Coordinates of C-alpha atoms in Angstrom, one line a residue:
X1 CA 0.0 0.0 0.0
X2 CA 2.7 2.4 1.3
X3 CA 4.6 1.6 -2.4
X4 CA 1.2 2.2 -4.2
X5 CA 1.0 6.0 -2.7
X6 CA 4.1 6.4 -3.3
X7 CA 4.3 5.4 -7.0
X8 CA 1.2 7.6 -7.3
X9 CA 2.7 11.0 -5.6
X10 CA 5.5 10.1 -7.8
X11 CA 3.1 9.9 -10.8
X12 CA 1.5 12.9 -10.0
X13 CA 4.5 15.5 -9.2
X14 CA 5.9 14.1 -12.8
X15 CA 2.8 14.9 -14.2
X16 CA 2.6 18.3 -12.5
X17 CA 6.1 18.6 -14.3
X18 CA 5.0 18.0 -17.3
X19 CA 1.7 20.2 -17.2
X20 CA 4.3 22.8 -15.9
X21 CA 6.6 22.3 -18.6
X22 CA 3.8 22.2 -21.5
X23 CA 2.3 25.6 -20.5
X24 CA 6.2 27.2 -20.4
X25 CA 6.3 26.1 -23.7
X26 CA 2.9 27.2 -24.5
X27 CA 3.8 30.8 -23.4
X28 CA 6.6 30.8 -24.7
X29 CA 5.2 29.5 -28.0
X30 CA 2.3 32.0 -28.1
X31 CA 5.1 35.0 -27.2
X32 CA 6.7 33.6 -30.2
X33 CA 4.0 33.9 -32.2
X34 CA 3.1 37.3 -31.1
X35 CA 6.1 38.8 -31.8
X36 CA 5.9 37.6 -35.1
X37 CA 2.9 38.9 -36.0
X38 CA 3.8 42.2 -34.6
X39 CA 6.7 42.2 -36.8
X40 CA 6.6 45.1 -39.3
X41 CA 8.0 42.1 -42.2
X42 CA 5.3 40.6 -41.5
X43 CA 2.2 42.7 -41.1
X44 CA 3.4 44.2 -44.6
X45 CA 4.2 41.5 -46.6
X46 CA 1.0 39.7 -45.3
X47 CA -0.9 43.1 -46.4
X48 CA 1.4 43.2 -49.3
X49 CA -0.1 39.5 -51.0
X50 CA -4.0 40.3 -50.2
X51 CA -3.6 43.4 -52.2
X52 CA -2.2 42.6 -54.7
X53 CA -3.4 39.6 -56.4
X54 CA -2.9 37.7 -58.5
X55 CA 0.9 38.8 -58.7
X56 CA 2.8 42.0 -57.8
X57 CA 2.2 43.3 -60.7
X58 CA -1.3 44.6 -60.2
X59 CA 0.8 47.4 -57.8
X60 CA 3.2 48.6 -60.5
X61 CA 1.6 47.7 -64.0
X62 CA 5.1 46.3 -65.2
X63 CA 6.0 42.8 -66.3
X64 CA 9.7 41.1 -66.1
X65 CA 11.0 44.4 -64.4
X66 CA 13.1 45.7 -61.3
X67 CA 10.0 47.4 -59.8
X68 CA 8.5 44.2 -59.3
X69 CA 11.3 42.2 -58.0
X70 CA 13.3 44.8 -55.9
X71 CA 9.6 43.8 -53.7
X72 CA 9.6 40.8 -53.7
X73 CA 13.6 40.0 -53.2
X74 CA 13.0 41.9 -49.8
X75 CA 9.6 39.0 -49.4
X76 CA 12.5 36.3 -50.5
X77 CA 13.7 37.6 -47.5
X78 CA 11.3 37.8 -45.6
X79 CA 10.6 34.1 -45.8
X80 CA 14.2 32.6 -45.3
X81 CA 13.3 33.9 -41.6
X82 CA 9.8 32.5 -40.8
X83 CA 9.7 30.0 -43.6
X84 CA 6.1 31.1 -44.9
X85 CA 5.2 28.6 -47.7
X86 CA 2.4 31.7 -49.0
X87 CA 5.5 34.0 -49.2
X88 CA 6.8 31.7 -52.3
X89 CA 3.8 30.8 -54.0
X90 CA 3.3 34.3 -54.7
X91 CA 6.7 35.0 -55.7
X92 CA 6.7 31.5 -58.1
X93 CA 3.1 33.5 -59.2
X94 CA 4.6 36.7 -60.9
X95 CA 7.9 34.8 -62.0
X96 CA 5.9 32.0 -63.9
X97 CA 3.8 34.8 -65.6
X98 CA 6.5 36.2 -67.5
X99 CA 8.2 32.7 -68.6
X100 CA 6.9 31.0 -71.7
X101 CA 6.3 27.6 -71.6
X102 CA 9.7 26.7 -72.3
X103 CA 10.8 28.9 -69.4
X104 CA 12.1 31.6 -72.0
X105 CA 11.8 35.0 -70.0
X106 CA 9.3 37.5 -71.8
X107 CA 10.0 40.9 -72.6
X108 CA 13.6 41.2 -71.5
X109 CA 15.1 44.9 -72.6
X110 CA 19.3 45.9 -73.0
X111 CA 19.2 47.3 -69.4
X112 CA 21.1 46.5 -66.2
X113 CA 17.8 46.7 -64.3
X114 CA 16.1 43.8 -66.7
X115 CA 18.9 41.5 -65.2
X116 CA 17.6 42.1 -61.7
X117 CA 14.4 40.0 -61.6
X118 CA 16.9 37.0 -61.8
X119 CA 17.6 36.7 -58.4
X120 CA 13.9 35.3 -58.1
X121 CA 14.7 32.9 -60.7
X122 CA 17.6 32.1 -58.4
X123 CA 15.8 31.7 -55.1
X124 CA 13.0 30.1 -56.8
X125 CA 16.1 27.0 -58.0
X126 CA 17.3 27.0 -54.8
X127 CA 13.8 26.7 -53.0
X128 CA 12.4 24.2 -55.1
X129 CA 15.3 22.8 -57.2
X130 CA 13.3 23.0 -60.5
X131 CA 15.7 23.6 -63.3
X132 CA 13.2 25.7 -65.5
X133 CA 14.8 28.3 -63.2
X134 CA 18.6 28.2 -63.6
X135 CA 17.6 27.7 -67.3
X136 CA 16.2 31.2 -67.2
X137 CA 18.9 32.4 -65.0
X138 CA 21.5 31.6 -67.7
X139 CA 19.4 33.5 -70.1
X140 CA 20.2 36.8 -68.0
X141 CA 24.0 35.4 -68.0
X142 CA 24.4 35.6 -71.6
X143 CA 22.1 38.4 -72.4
X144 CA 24.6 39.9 -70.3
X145 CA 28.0 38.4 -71.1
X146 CA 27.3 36.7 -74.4
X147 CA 28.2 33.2 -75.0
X148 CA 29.6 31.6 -78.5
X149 CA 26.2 32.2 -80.4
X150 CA 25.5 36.0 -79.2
X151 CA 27.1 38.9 -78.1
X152 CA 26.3 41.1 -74.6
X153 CA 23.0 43.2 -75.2
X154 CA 24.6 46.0 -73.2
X155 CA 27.5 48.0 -74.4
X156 CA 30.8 49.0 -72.5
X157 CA 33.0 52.0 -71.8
X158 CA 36.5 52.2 -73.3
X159 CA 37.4 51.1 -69.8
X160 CA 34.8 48.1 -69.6
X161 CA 32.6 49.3 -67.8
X162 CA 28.6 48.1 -68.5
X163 CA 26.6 51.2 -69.9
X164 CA 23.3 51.1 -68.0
X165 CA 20.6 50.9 -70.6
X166 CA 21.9 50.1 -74.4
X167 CA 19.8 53.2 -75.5
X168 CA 21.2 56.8 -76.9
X169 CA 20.5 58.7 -74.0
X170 CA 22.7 56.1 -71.6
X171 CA 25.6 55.4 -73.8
X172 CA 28.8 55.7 -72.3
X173 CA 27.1 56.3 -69.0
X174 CA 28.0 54.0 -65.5
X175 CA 25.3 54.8 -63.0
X176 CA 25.4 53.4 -59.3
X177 CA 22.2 51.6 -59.3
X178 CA 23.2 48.8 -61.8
X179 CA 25.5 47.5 -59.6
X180 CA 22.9 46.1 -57.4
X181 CA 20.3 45.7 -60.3
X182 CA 23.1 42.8 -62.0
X183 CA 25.8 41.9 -60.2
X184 CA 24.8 40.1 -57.0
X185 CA 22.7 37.9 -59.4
X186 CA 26.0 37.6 -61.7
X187 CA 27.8 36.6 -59.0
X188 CA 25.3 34.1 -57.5
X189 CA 24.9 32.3 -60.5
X190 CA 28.4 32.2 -61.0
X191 CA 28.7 30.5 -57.3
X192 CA 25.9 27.9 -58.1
X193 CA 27.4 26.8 -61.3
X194 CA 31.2 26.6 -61.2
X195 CA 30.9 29.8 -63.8
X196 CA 34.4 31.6 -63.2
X197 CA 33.2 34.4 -65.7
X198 CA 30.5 35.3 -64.1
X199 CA 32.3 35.2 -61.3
X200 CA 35.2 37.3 -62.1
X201 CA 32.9 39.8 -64.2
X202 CA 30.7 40.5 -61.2
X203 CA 33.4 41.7 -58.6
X204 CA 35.6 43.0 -61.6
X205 CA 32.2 45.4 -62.8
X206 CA 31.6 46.6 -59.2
X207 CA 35.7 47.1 -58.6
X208 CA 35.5 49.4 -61.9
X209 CA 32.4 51.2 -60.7
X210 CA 33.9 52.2 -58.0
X211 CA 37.1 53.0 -59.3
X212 CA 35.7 55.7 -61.0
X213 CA 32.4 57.0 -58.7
X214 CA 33.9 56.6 -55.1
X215 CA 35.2 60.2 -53.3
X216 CA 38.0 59.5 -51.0
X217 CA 37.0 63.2 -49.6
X218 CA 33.3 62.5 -49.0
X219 CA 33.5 58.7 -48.7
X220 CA 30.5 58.9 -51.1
X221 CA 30.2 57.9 -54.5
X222 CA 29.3 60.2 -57.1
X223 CA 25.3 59.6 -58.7
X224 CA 27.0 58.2 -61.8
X225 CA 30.2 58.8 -64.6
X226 CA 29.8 59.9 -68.3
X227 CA 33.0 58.0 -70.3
X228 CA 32.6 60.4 -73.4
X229 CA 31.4 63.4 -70.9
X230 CA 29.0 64.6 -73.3
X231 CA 26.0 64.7 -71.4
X232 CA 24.5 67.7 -70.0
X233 CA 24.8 66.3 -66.1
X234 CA 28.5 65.1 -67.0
X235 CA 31.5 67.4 -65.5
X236 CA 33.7 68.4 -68.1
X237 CA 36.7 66.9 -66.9
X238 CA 35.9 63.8 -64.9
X239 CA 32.6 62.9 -66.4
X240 CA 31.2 62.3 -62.6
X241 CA 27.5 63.5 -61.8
X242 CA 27.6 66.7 -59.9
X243 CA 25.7 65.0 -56.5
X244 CA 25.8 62.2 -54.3
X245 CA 22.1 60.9 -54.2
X246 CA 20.5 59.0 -51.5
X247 CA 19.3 56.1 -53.4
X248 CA 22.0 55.5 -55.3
X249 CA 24.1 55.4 -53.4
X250 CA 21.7 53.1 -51.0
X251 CA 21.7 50.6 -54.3
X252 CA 25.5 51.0 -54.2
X253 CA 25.9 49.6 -50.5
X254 CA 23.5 46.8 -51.1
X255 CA 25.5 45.5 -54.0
X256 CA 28.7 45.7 -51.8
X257 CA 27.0 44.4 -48.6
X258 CA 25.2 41.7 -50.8
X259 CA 28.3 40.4 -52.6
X260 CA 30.4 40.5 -49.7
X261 CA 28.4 37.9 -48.1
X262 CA 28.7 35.3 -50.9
X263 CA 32.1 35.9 -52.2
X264 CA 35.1 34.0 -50.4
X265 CA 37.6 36.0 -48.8
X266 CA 40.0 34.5 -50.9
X267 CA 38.8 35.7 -54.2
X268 CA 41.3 38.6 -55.8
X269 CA 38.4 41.5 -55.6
X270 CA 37.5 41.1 -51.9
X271 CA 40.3 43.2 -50.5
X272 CA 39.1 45.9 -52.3
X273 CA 35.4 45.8 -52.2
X274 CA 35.7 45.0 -48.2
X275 CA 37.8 48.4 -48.6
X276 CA 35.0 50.4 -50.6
X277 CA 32.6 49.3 -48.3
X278 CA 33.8 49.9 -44.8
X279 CA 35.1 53.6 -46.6
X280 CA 31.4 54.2 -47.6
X281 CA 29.8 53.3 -44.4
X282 CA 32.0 55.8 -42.8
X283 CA 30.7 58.2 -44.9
X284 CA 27.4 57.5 -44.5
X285 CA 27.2 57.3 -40.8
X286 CA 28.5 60.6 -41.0
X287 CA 26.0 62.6 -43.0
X288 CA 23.1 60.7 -41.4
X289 CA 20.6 64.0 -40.2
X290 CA 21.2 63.9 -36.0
X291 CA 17.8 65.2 -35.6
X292 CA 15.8 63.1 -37.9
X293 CA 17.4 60.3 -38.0
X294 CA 17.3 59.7 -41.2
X295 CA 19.2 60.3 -44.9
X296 CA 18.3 62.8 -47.0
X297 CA 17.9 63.0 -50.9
X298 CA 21.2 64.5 -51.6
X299 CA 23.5 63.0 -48.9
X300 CA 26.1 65.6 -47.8
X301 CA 23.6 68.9 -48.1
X302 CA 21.6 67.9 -45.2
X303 CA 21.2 71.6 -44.2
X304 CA 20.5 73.3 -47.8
X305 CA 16.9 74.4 -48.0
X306 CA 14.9 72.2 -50.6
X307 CA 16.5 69.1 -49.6
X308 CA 14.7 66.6 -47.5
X309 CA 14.8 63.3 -45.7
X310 CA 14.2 60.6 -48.2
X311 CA 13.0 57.6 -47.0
X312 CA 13.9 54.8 -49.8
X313 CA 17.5 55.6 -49.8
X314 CA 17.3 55.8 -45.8
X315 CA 15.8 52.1 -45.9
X316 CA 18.4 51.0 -48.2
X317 CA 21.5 52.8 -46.3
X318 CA 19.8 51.3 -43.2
X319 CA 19.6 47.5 -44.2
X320 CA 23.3 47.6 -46.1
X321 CA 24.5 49.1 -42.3
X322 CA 23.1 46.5 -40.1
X323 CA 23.7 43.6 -42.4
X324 CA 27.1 45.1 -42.6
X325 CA 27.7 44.6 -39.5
X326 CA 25.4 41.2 -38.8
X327 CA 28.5 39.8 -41.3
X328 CA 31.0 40.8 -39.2
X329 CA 32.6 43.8 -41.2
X330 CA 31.5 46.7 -39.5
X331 CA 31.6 47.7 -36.0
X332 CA 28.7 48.0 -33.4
X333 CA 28.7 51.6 -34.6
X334 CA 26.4 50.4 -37.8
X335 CA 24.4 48.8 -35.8
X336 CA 23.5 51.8 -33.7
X337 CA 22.8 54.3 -36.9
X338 CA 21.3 51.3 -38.2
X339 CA 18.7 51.0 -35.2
X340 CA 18.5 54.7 -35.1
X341 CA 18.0 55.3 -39.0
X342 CA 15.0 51.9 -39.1
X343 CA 13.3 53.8 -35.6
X344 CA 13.5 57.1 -37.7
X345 CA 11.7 55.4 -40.5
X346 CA 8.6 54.3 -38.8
X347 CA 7.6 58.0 -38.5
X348 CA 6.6 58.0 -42.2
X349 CA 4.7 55.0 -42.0
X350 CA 0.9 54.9 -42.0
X351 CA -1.3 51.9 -41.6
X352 CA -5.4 52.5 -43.5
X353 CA -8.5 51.1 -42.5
X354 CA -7.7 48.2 -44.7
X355 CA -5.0 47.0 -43.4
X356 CA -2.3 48.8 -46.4
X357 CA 1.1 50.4 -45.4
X358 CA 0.9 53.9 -46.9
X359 CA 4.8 55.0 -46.9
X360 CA 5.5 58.9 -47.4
X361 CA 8.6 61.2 -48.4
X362 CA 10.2 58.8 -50.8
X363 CA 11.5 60.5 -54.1
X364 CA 10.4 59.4 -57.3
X365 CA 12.4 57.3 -59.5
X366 CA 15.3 59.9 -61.6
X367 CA 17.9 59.4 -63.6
X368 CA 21.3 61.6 -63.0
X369 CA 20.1 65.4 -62.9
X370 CA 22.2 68.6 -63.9
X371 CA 23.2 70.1 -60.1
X372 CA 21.8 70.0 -56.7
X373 CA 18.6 72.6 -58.1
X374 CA 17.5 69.8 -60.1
X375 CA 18.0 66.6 -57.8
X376 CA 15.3 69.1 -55.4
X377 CA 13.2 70.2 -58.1
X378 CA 12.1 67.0 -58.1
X379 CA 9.7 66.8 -54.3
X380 CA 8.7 63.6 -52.8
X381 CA 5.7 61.3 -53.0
X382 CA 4.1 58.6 -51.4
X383 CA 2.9 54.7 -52.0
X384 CA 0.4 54.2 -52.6
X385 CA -1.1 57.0 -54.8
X386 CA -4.7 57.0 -56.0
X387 CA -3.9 56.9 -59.4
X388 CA -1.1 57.0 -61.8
X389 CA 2.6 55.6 -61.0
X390 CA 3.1 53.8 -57.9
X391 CA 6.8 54.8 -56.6
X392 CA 7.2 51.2 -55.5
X393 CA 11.1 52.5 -54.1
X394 CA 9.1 53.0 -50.5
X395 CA 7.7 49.4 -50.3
X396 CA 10.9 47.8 -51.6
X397 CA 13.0 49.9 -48.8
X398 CA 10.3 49.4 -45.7
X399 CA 10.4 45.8 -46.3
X400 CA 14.4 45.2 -46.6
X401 CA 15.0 47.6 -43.8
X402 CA 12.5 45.4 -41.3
X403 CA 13.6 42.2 -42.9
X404 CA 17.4 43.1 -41.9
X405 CA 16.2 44.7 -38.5
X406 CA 13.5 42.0 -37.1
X407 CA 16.0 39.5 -37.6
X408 CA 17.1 38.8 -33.9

């Protein structure tokens, strides 16, 4: 009898422990779960899908194009942290509406932003392993870099340096933004297949860019570079743009940031894009506005009237700081602007009735402009607008930055 009670207490306190233990779990489970939701990558990309349907192209009107895919890269993201099944269906959505049905991509223009979309293609291979998508992906690698059958669709400096578009009114011009649009895709195809020339031609282009656009002085790089310094933005001398603009330059320290992760320490170019890198995010915690918060359309005039706080390039500058640093190259300095640039960001963020992010002061998309006049000529807008363009820079940026920032 005495062994009977005692079996039973013994029953009971380890079932006592285990009730105990189930409802720590539970909490913690359910804290878990409410963090997540609370998330700002969440809430938005969960808005982000049930307004636009069937594909992310319902926001911007455009078909195989950067302004879709800059979105949903940041989604790509977005999943690899709560491994959302939803979050790559609707990717797999847009990207299998612009492949035929022998996964040739449709539409594809001579631009360095056409190449971008192919870092879907290359999540999508990696996600599901289906080879449609690397077959696409090596499309983009020879549009790009020819192969024996076809030459590149883009032309080249005297120095080698990709033009931006393959139209008049870019030729001989290098702006900043194509090194993010091509070259972390370049790269990562080059690291999934053994490709040496992609490889070599990725770091090599963003080496070159840099070359030319970084200032030592400001630790900036210049908007863009004019080879034959004929055009009417172009200095007379150098060929460099006149200003150093916010999102630009924001593109500029993704592709560094990006391709830094991914490329071994051992190849040639890393040296020297670590070097660019830590020299630019120098720079930029410097001219980050100590009031605001944030960075503003032209960088290093944070005080001349007309300019103002821009929040695409801020969200970009943001997640390349923070990530910088999450990789071990910069200092716990980053991560401070970093925190203090993402809280700064949340003041232009809006939620409606139904649920949408509306995302204010974000300039609209510009080419390289004359002088500092022109780069504030040009005022900020918001996303979403009632009709006419959507500026889909602010979504893109809101979602890296919260991405890189939720993270822990």
């Amino acid at each position: 009898m005495i062994k009977t009670k005692l079996k039973f207490k013994l029953q009971f306190k380890q079932l006592g422990y285990q009730s105990s233990l189930f409802f720590v779990i539970l909490f913690f489970c359910c804290s878990a779960y409410s963090q997540h939701n609370n998330k700002f990558s969440y809430t938005f990309s969960e808005a982000l899908i049930q307004h636009y349907q069937p594909n992310i192209s319902s926001l911007t009107n455009k078909n195989w194009s950067n302004n879709n895919s800059v979105i949903l890269q940041a989604l790509a993201r977005v999943h690899l942290q709560n491994n959302n099944q939803k979050y790559i269906n609707y990717i797999q959505r847009y990207i299998d509406s612009q492949l035929d049905a022998q996964a040739n991509i449709i539409g594809l223009s001579p631009s360095l932003d056409s190449i971008h979309p192919g870092i879907l293609l290359l999540f999508l291979y990696e996600q599901s392993g289906n080879a449609n998508y690397l077959y696409a992906a090596k499309q983009l690698r020879n549009f790009l870099l020819g192969d024996g059958e076809q030459a590149p669709a883009i032309g080249k400096t005297s120095n080698g340096i990709y033009w931006h578009k393959n139209v008049d009114k870019y030729k001989n011009v290098v702006s900043l933004s194509g090194t993010f649009m091509a070259y972390p895709f370049l790269l990562r195809y080059g690291l999934i297949t053994n490709d040496s020339v992609a490889i070599n031609t990725a770091t090599q282009q963003v080496r070159l860019v840099s070359e030319k656009t970084f200032s030592p002085v400001k630790k900036l790089p210049w908007h863009g570079w004019n080879a034959s310094k004929d055009k009417v933005w172009a200095d007379p001398e150098t060929g460099l743009a006149s200003q150093h603009w916010s999102r630009a330059t924001g593109w500029y320290a993704m592709a560094l940031v990006d391709i830094l992760e991914i490329l071994p320490p051992s190849h040639p170019d890393y040296p020297t894009l670590k070097h660019y890198f830590i020299q630019l995010a120098a720079g930029l915690m410097q001219y980050q506005d100590s009031h605001t918060g944030m960075w503003f359309h032209v960088l290093d005039q944070v005080n001349t009237q007309g300019n103002y706080p821009e929040f695409a390039g801020t969200g970009l500058i943001v997640t390349a700081l923070r990530k910088g640093q999450r990789i071990g190259i910069l200092g716990r300095k980053a991560k401070m602007v970093a925190e203090k640039g993402w809280l700064a960001m949340q003041s232009y963020i809006t939620k409606s009735k139904d649920g949408l992010f509306k995302v204010t002061s974000v300039a609209p998309g510009m080419g390289i402009q004359k002088d500092f006049s022109a780069y504030i000529a040009i005022r900020p807008t918001e996303i979403p607008v009632q009709s006419g363009k959507q500026h889909f820079h602010g979504y893109m940026s809101l979602l890296l930055a919260a991405a890189e920032m939720e993270m822990y």
